[in-house]
Short mmCIF file of C-alpha atoms in Angstrom, two decimals:
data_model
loop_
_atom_site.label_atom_id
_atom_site.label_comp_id
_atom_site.label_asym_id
_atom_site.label_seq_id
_atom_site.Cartn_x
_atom_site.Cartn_y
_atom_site.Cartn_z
CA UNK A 295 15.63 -26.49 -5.61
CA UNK A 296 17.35 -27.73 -2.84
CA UNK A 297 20.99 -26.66 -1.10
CA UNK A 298 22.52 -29.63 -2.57
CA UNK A 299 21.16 -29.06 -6.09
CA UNK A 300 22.72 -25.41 -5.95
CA UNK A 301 26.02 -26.61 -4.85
CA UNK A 302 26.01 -29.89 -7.78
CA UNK A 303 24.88 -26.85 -10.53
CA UNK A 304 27.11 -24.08 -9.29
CA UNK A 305 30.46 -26.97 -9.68
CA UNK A 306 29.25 -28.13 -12.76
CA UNK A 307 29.19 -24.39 -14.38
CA UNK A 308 32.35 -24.23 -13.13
CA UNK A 309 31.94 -22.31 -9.77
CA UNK A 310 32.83 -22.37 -6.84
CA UNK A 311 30.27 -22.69 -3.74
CA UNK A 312 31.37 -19.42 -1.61
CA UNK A 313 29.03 -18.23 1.61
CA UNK A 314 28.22 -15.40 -0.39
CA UNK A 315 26.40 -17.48 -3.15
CA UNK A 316 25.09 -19.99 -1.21
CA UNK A 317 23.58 -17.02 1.30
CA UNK A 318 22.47 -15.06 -1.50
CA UNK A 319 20.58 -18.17 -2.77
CA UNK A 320 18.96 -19.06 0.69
CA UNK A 321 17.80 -14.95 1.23
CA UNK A 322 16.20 -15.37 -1.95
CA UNK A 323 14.22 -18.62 -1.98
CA UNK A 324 13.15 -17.38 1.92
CA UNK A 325 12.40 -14.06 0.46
CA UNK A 326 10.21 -15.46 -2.29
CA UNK A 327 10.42 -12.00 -4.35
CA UNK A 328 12.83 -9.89 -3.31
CA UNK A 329 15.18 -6.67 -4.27
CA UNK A 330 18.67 -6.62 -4.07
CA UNK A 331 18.35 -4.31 -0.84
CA UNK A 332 16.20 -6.99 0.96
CA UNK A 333 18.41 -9.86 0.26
CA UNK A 334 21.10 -8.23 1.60
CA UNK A 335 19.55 -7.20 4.52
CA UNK A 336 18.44 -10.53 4.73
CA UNK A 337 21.97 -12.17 4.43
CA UNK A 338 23.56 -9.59 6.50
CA UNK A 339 21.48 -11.28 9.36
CA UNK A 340 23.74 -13.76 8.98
CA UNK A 341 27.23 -11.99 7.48
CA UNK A 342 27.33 -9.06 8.29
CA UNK A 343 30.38 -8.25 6.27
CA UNK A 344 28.23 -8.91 2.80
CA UNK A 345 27.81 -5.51 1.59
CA UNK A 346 25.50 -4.31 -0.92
CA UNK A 347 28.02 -4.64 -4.11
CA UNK A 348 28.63 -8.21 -3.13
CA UNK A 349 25.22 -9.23 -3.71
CA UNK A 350 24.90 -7.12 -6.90
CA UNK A 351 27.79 -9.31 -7.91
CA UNK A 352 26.42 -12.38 -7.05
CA UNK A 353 22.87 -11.82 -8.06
CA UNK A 354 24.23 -10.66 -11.72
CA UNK A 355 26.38 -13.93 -11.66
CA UNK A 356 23.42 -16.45 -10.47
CA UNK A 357 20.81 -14.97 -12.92
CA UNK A 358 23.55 -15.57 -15.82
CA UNK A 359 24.19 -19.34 -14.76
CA UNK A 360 20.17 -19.71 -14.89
CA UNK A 361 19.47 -19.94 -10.90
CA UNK A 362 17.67 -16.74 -10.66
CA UNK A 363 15.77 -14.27 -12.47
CA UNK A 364 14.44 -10.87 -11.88
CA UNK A 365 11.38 -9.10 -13.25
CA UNK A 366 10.23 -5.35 -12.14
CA UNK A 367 7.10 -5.29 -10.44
CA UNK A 368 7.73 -1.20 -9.67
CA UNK A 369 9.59 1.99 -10.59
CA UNK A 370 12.50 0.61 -8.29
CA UNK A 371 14.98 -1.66 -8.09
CA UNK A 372 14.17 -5.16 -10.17
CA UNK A 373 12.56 -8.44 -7.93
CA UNK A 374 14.75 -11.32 -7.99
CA UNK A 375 13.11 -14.76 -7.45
CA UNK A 376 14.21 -18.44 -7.98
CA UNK A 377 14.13 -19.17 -11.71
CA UNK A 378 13.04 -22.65 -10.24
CA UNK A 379 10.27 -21.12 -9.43
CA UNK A 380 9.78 -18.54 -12.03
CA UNK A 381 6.92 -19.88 -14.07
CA UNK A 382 4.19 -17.79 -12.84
CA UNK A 383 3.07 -14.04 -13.90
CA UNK A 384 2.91 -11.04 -11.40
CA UNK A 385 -0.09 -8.63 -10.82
CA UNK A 386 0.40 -5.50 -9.05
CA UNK A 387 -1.93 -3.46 -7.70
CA UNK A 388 -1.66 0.12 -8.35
CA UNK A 389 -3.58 1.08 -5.57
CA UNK A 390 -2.36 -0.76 -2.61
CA UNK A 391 0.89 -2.47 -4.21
CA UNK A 392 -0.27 -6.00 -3.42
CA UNK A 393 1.91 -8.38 -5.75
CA UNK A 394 -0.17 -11.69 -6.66
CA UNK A 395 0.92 -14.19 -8.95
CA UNK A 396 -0.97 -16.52 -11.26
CA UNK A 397 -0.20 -19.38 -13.74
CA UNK A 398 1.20 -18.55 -17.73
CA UNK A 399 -2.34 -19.95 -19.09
CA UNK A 400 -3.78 -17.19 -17.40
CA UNK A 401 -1.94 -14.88 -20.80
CA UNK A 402 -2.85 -17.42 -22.96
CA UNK A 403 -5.52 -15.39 -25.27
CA UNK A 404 -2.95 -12.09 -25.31
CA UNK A 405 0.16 -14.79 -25.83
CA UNK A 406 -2.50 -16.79 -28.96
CA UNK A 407 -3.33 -13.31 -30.28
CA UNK A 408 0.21 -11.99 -30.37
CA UNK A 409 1.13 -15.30 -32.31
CA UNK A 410 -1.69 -15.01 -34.71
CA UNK A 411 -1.50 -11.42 -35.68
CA UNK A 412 2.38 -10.21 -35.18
CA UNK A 413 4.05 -13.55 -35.34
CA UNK A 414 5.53 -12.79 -32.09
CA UNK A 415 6.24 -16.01 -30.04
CA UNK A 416 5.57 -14.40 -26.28
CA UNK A 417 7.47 -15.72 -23.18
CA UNK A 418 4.87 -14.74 -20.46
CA UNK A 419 7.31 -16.08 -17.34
CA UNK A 420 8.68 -12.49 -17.06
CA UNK A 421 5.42 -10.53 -17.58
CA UNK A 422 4.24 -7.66 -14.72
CA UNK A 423 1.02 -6.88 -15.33
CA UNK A 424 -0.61 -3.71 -13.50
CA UNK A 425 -4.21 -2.88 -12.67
CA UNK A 426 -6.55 -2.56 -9.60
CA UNK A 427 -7.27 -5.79 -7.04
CA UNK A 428 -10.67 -6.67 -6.40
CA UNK A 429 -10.24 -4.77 -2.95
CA UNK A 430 -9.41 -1.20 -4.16
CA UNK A 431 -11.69 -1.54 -6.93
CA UNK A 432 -14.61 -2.09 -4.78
CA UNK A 433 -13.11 0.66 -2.48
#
């Protein structure tokens, strides 16, 4: 999603384009996955008057409108990414903490199975799943 896209669906919600949004937006697309503490760091490289609740504010705000979307990928604070770019699920690695992400299909069989047997109608795009990389298991 590009800068002017942001602007043309923040006005049409209603909202106003303010630095604050608009650099909140640009940590997080640079940031790829990110926590609220890193895109504020991030956006204080730029402002640093943005504090900490402002981006709370605005990430809570943005995530209602549909622009982002957060998952938790630890024990800490949730991982915001663009909900753009949200169709993917996340593996972490309990042993080093390397985050990987891989297509929906990849759930498929659980998402079929959960269908067939519960009824349940899965949506996979905010699914952490943890385990062991190829690396530490081999290690």
């Amino acid at each position: 999603m590009t800068e002017t896209a942001w602007h043309e669906e923040l006005r049409a919600k209603g909202y106003r384009v303010t630095p604050q949004r608009q650099l909140v937006l640009e940590a997080v697309k640079a940031l790829g996955h990110g926590t609220p503490e890193e895109i504020c760091a991030k956006v204080q490289q730029t402002a640093r008057g943005v504090n900490i609740s402002t981006v709370y504010r605005t990430l809570e705000l943005l995530e209602e409108l549909g622009m982002v979307t957060h998952t938790h990928l630890n024990h800490v604070a949730p991982t915001y990414h663009l909900a753009a770019e949200a169709d993917h699920v996340h593996l972490v690695c309990r042993g080093c903490g390397e985050v990987s992400e891989v297509r929906p299909e990849m759930a498929d069989g659980l998402v079929k199975g959960l269908e067939e047997e519960l009824g349940f109608v899965a949506d996979v795009r905010h699914l952490t799943v943890f385990g062991r990389c190829r690396g530490c298991r081999v290690a």
